[in-house]
């Protein structure tokens, strides 16, 4: 019933994240690039493991179920060619599985058609009619801008999310999905109201929106300074720049300094235009929720099928999407959190490949993960992430005992 406010928060904090990361690109592009270029297999392995530790945060109270699905996602990430030996694994002779299972069709299926199937399964016409009536009232009176109190409470979590998103974006192979999940999980741990996360939390939405757009400046930093794509979008940009005779890397800041400056200014301008257009059309966009459920379901299903096929022009991705939709539906029915599964599928291959590379480089010495400073810090952060729920329970128990004693 607060569609206008949800869209308003999304627009405002996406703008803040985008501007923050663009300013970081302008001011700190070379230091950030020099930092990420020191990353090797141990650092990438620990980064993936740290991302996987967010399974606890996104399990929404069902830690055991979330861990089971997370491990299933990691196992599914092993399908395809072995990252070091290029030997087919779990492909069963299928050529389509040689490249592995793409996580985008899986996400489209689980969170798109899977949700549609669940809504159809749990549909109650009387409740639906009452909800549609309530939506019209709420949307008619809904506000788009957060209050000053809400804006003040969101300042620190979103600032942390912006920093996390920028740093993660600067790391090759990372992206908005990883940044949003990690930032959302960390914000939930630090939040005064973690029970609201996953149930319409304004703070969770703001942090995710900030981190998602903050990735752009970090990814552009890695691409423009080192010539290494930070994500799939910057990989396309590298190809585009090459077509025009420009070589991404340090030359972008010397031979093509004017063009590089224009890109940075256009990124700032794009965020400003995005903010204005988003706020102006927020209420109109929210009224799309007044469309009947069957119409929405049909549109979502069509877009999911077209989107899955358009990724690689491969019908196999559509099959994967429908399989993931069935899994997502079953998970919703039996209350299994789907976030850990996507995390495992997304980061499993990255963790495995770099873990094995690190062992090859160190001749099987596991101490390599502790001896390298960045890797050691990430390992400590991972241990703390896994331990935090236990530590928090102990602290809460002691506080409860102290109150009773008082």
PDB file of C-alpha atoms in Angstrom, residues 126-292:
ATOM      1  CA  UNK A 126     -12.318 -12.018  -1.790  1.00  0.00           C
ATOM      2  CA  UNK A 127      -9.013 -10.923  -0.258  1.00  0.00           C
ATOM      3  CA  UNK A 128      -7.756  -9.836  -3.676  1.00  0.00           C
ATOM      4  CA  UNK A 129     -10.780  -7.579  -4.218  1.00  0.00           C
ATOM      5  CA  UNK A 130     -10.332  -6.028  -0.756  1.00  0.00           C
ATOM      6  CA  UNK A 131      -6.612  -5.551  -1.372  1.00  0.00           C
ATOM      7  CA  UNK A 132      -7.211  -3.870  -4.747  1.00  0.00           C
ATOM      8  CA  UNK A 133      -9.652  -1.504  -3.060  1.00  0.00           C
ATOM      9  CA  UNK A 134      -7.143  -0.733  -0.305  1.00  0.00           C
ATOM     10  CA  UNK A 135      -4.377  -0.187  -2.868  1.00  0.00           C
ATOM     11  CA  UNK A 136      -6.410   2.450  -4.679  1.00  0.00           C
ATOM     12  CA  UNK A 137      -6.950   4.335  -1.427  1.00  0.00           C
ATOM     13  CA  UNK A 138      -3.317   4.031  -0.329  1.00  0.00           C
ATOM     14  CA  UNK A 139      -1.898   4.953  -3.728  1.00  0.00           C
ATOM     15  CA  UNK A 140      -4.190   7.949  -4.000  1.00  0.00           C
ATOM     16  CA  UNK A 141      -2.949   9.260  -0.641  1.00  0.00           C
ATOM     17  CA  UNK A 142       0.552   7.801  -0.755  1.00  0.00           C
ATOM     18  CA  UNK A 143       3.607  10.004  -0.474  1.00  0.00           C
ATOM     19  CA  UNK A 144       6.687   9.659  -2.626  1.00  0.00           C
ATOM     20  CA  UNK A 145       9.327  11.388  -0.512  1.00  0.00           C
ATOM     21  CA  UNK A 146      10.549   9.949   2.802  1.00  0.00           C
ATOM     22  CA  UNK A 147      10.100  12.106   5.891  1.00  0.00           C
ATOM     23  CA  UNK A 148      13.010  13.989   7.452  1.00  0.00           C
ATOM     24  CA  UNK A 149      13.072  11.470  10.325  1.00  0.00           C
ATOM     25  CA  UNK A 150      13.250   8.534   7.886  1.00  0.00           C
ATOM     26  CA  UNK A 151      15.921  10.268   5.827  1.00  0.00           C
ATOM     27  CA  UNK A 152      17.988  10.874   8.971  1.00  0.00           C
ATOM     28  CA  UNK A 153      17.693   7.247  10.115  1.00  0.00           C
ATOM     29  CA  UNK A 154      18.741   5.991   6.680  1.00  0.00           C
ATOM     30  CA  UNK A 155      21.843   8.191   6.366  1.00  0.00           C
ATOM     31  CA  UNK A 156      24.429   5.913   8.036  1.00  0.00           C
ATOM     32  CA  UNK A 157      23.201   2.540   6.623  1.00  0.00           C
ATOM     33  CA  UNK A 158      23.009   3.905   3.070  1.00  0.00           C
ATOM     34  CA  UNK A 159      26.410   5.610   3.340  1.00  0.00           C
ATOM     35  CA  UNK A 160      27.917   2.252   4.357  1.00  0.00           C
ATOM     36  CA  UNK A 161      26.027   0.599   1.499  1.00  0.00           C
ATOM     37  CA  UNK A 162      27.409   3.162  -0.958  1.00  0.00           C
ATOM     38  CA  UNK A 163      30.988   2.453   0.176  1.00  0.00           C
ATOM     39  CA  UNK A 164      30.440  -1.321  -0.009  1.00  0.00           C
ATOM     40  CA  UNK A 165      28.835  -1.069  -3.448  1.00  0.00           C
ATOM     41  CA  UNK A 166      31.682   1.062  -4.820  1.00  0.00           C
ATOM     42  CA  UNK A 167      34.392  -1.261  -3.516  1.00  0.00           C
ATOM     43  CA  UNK A 168      32.602  -4.420  -4.688  1.00  0.00           C
ATOM     44  CA  UNK A 169      31.969  -2.828  -8.083  1.00  0.00           C
ATOM     45  CA  UNK A 170      35.691  -2.162  -8.474  1.00  0.00           C
ATOM     46  CA  UNK A 171      36.417  -5.874  -8.084  1.00  0.00           C
ATOM     47  CA  UNK A 172      36.299  -7.751 -11.417  1.00  0.00           C
ATOM     48  CA  UNK A 173      33.462 -10.293 -11.798  1.00  0.00           C
ATOM     49  CA  UNK A 174      31.458  -8.726  -8.992  1.00  0.00           C
ATOM     50  CA  UNK A 175      28.311  -6.745  -9.724  1.00  0.00           C
ATOM     51  CA  UNK A 176      25.095  -5.196  -8.503  1.00  0.00           C
ATOM     52  CA  UNK A 177      23.601  -8.524  -7.410  1.00  0.00           C
ATOM     53  CA  UNK A 178      26.498  -9.350  -5.092  1.00  0.00           C
ATOM     54  CA  UNK A 179      26.730  -5.767  -3.812  1.00  0.00           C
ATOM     55  CA  UNK A 180      23.011  -5.568  -3.037  1.00  0.00           C
ATOM     56  CA  UNK A 181      22.883  -8.919  -1.250  1.00  0.00           C
ATOM     57  CA  UNK A 182      26.026  -8.280   0.806  1.00  0.00           C
ATOM     58  CA  UNK A 183      24.993  -4.731   1.726  1.00  0.00           C
ATOM     59  CA  UNK A 184      21.452  -5.840   2.568  1.00  0.00           C
ATOM     60  CA  UNK A 185      22.788  -8.638   4.780  1.00  0.00           C
ATOM     61  CA  UNK A 186      25.275  -6.390   6.579  1.00  0.00           C
ATOM     62  CA  UNK A 187      22.652  -3.693   7.105  1.00  0.00           C
ATOM     63  CA  UNK A 188      20.276  -6.265   8.591  1.00  0.00           C
ATOM     64  CA  UNK A 189      22.937  -7.317  11.098  1.00  0.00           C
ATOM     65  CA  UNK A 190      23.559  -3.717  12.172  1.00  0.00           C
ATOM     66  CA  UNK A 191      19.919  -2.640  12.089  1.00  0.00           C
ATOM     67  CA  UNK A 192      17.879  -1.808  15.184  1.00  0.00           C
ATOM     68  CA  UNK A 193      14.892  -3.498  13.513  1.00  0.00           C
ATOM     69  CA  UNK A 194      16.258  -6.584  11.695  1.00  0.00           C
ATOM     70  CA  UNK A 195      12.875  -8.319  12.000  1.00  0.00           C
ATOM     71  CA  UNK A 196      11.460  -5.878   9.409  1.00  0.00           C
ATOM     72  CA  UNK A 197      13.929  -6.992   6.714  1.00  0.00           C
ATOM     73  CA  UNK A 198      12.242  -9.100   4.043  1.00  0.00           C
ATOM     74  CA  UNK A 199       8.839  -7.740   5.098  1.00  0.00           C
ATOM     75  CA  UNK A 200       8.851  -4.315   3.494  1.00  0.00           C
ATOM     76  CA  UNK A 201      11.728  -2.672   5.363  1.00  0.00           C
ATOM     77  CA  UNK A 202      12.376   0.879   4.166  1.00  0.00           C
ATOM     78  CA  UNK A 203      15.962   0.603   5.384  1.00  0.00           C
ATOM     79  CA  UNK A 204      16.549  -2.643   3.463  1.00  0.00           C
ATOM     80  CA  UNK A 205      15.162  -1.120   0.264  1.00  0.00           C
ATOM     81  CA  UNK A 206      17.245   2.038   0.618  1.00  0.00           C
ATOM     82  CA  UNK A 207      20.501   0.152   1.308  1.00  0.00           C
ATOM     83  CA  UNK A 208      19.964  -2.269  -1.600  1.00  0.00           C
ATOM     84  CA  UNK A 209      19.135   0.569  -4.000  1.00  0.00           C
ATOM     85  CA  UNK A 210      22.192   2.543  -2.913  1.00  0.00           C
ATOM     86  CA  UNK A 211      24.601  -0.400  -3.248  1.00  0.00           C
ATOM     87  CA  UNK A 212      23.126  -1.511  -6.570  1.00  0.00           C
ATOM     88  CA  UNK A 213      23.863   1.836  -8.239  1.00  0.00           C
ATOM     89  CA  UNK A 214      27.104   2.457  -6.343  1.00  0.00           C
ATOM     90  CA  UNK A 215      28.538  -0.529  -8.221  1.00  0.00           C
ATOM     91  CA  UNK A 216      28.548   1.488 -11.466  1.00  0.00           C
ATOM     92  CA  UNK A 217      31.306   3.922 -10.451  1.00  0.00           C
ATOM     93  CA  UNK A 218      33.454   1.120  -9.024  1.00  0.00           C
ATOM     94  CA  UNK A 219      33.057  -1.030 -12.132  1.00  0.00           C
ATOM     95  CA  UNK A 220      33.862   1.951 -14.365  1.00  0.00           C
ATOM     96  CA  UNK A 221      36.989   2.601 -12.299  1.00  0.00           C
ATOM     97  CA  UNK A 222      38.313  -0.898 -12.938  1.00  0.00           C
ATOM     98  CA  UNK A 223      37.348  -0.787 -16.599  1.00  0.00           C
ATOM     99  CA  UNK A 224      38.734   2.651 -17.434  1.00  0.00           C
ATOM    100  CA  UNK A 225      41.927   2.390 -15.388  1.00  0.00           C
ATOM    101  CA  UNK A 226      42.902  -1.245 -15.874  1.00  0.00           C
ATOM    102  CA  UNK A 227      40.950  -2.291 -18.948  1.00  0.00           C
ATOM    103  CA  UNK A 228      39.326  -5.081 -16.912  1.00  0.00           C
ATOM    104  CA  UNK A 229      35.506  -5.325 -16.925  1.00  0.00           C
ATOM    105  CA  UNK A 230      34.001  -5.002 -13.471  1.00  0.00           C
ATOM    106  CA  UNK A 231      30.720  -6.512 -14.700  1.00  0.00           C
ATOM    107  CA  UNK A 232      28.884  -7.527 -17.883  1.00  0.00           C
ATOM    108  CA  UNK A 233      27.903  -3.924 -18.694  1.00  0.00           C
ATOM    109  CA  UNK A 234      31.475  -2.614 -18.588  1.00  0.00           C
ATOM    110  CA  UNK A 235      32.550  -5.625 -20.659  1.00  0.00           C
ATOM    111  CA  UNK A 236      30.252  -4.339 -23.418  1.00  0.00           C
ATOM    112  CA  UNK A 237      31.643  -0.820 -22.926  1.00  0.00           C
ATOM    113  CA  UNK A 238      35.191  -2.097 -23.443  1.00  0.00           C
ATOM    114  CA  UNK A 239      34.133  -3.521 -26.792  1.00  0.00           C
ATOM    115  CA  UNK A 240      32.457  -0.250 -27.740  1.00  0.00           C
ATOM    116  CA  UNK A 241      35.517   1.834 -26.847  1.00  0.00           C
ATOM    117  CA  UNK A 242      37.776  -0.518 -28.786  1.00  0.00           C
ATOM    118  CA  UNK A 243      35.553  -0.075 -31.851  1.00  0.00           C
ATOM    119  CA  UNK A 244      36.282   3.642 -31.697  1.00  0.00           C
ATOM    120  CA  UNK A 245      40.008   3.101 -31.419  1.00  0.00           C
ATOM    121  CA  UNK A 246      40.313   3.704 -27.684  1.00  0.00           C
ATOM    122  CA  UNK A 247      42.219   1.341 -25.452  1.00  0.00           C
ATOM    123  CA  UNK A 248      40.775   1.133 -21.913  1.00  0.00           C
ATOM    124  CA  UNK A 249      43.511   1.359 -19.306  1.00  0.00           C
ATOM    125  CA  UNK A 250      45.896   4.014 -18.112  1.00  0.00           C
ATOM    126  CA  UNK A 251      45.875   5.602 -21.590  1.00  0.00           C
ATOM    127  CA  UNK A 252      42.284   6.663 -20.976  1.00  0.00           C
ATOM    128  CA  UNK A 253      43.615   9.178 -18.434  1.00  0.00           C
ATOM    129  CA  UNK A 254      46.465  10.422 -20.622  1.00  0.00           C
ATOM    130  CA  UNK A 255      45.770  10.216 -24.366  1.00  0.00           C
ATOM    131  CA  UNK A 256      41.957  10.433 -24.006  1.00  0.00           C
ATOM    132  CA  UNK A 257      41.697  12.598 -20.890  1.00  0.00           C
ATOM    133  CA  UNK A 258      39.010  14.892 -22.387  1.00  0.00           C
ATOM    134  CA  UNK A 259      36.819  11.982 -23.394  1.00  0.00           C
ATOM    135  CA  UNK A 260      37.252  10.383 -19.966  1.00  0.00           C
ATOM    136  CA  UNK A 261      36.222  13.632 -18.259  1.00  0.00           C
ATOM    137  CA  UNK A 262      33.104  13.799 -20.460  1.00  0.00           C
ATOM    138  CA  UNK A 263      32.145  10.260 -19.447  1.00  0.00           C
ATOM    139  CA  UNK A 264      32.405  11.173 -15.765  1.00  0.00           C
ATOM    140  CA  UNK A 265      30.349  14.343 -16.173  1.00  0.00           C
ATOM    141  CA  UNK A 266      27.719  12.487 -18.217  1.00  0.00           C
ATOM    142  CA  UNK A 267      27.452   9.886 -15.452  1.00  0.00           C
ATOM    143  CA  UNK A 268      26.658  12.662 -12.959  1.00  0.00           C
ATOM    144  CA  UNK A 269      24.173  14.231 -15.385  1.00  0.00           C
ATOM    145  CA  UNK A 270      22.494  10.864 -16.000  1.00  0.00           C
ATOM    146  CA  UNK A 271      21.913  10.431 -12.268  1.00  0.00           C
ATOM    147  CA  UNK A 272      20.356  13.899 -11.995  1.00  0.00           C
ATOM    148  CA  UNK A 273      18.015  13.223 -14.943  1.00  0.00           C
ATOM    149  CA  UNK A 274      17.178   9.820 -13.469  1.00  0.00           C
ATOM    150  CA  UNK A 275      16.291  11.444 -10.115  1.00  0.00           C
ATOM    151  CA  UNK A 276      14.022  14.091 -11.635  1.00  0.00           C
ATOM    152  CA  UNK A 277      12.264  11.726 -14.049  1.00  0.00           C
ATOM    153  CA  UNK A 278      11.884   9.021 -11.401  1.00  0.00           C
ATOM    154  CA  UNK A 279      10.302  11.319  -8.806  1.00  0.00           C
ATOM    155  CA  UNK A 280       7.986  12.985 -11.323  1.00  0.00           C
ATOM    156  CA  UNK A 281       6.648   9.644 -12.567  1.00  0.00           C
ATOM    157  CA  UNK A 282       6.739   7.743  -9.238  1.00  0.00           C
ATOM    158  CA  UNK A 283       3.041   8.060  -8.417  1.00  0.00           C
ATOM    159  CA  UNK A 284       2.012   7.234 -11.966  1.00  0.00           C
ATOM    160  CA  UNK A 285       4.290   4.184 -11.912  1.00  0.00           C
ATOM    161  CA  UNK A 286       2.868   3.038  -8.580  1.00  0.00           C
ATOM    162  CA  UNK A 287      -0.653   3.077 -10.029  1.00  0.00           C
ATOM    163  CA  UNK A 288       0.362   0.194 -12.268  1.00  0.00           C
ATOM    164  CA  UNK A 289      -0.386  -1.881  -9.144  1.00  0.00           C
ATOM    165  CA  UNK A 290      -4.077  -1.220  -9.779  1.00  0.00           C
ATOM    166  CA  UNK A 291      -3.960  -3.537 -12.797  1.00  0.00           C
ATOM    167  CA  UNK A 292      -5.730  -6.849 -12.175  1.00  0.00           C
TER     168      UNK A 292
END
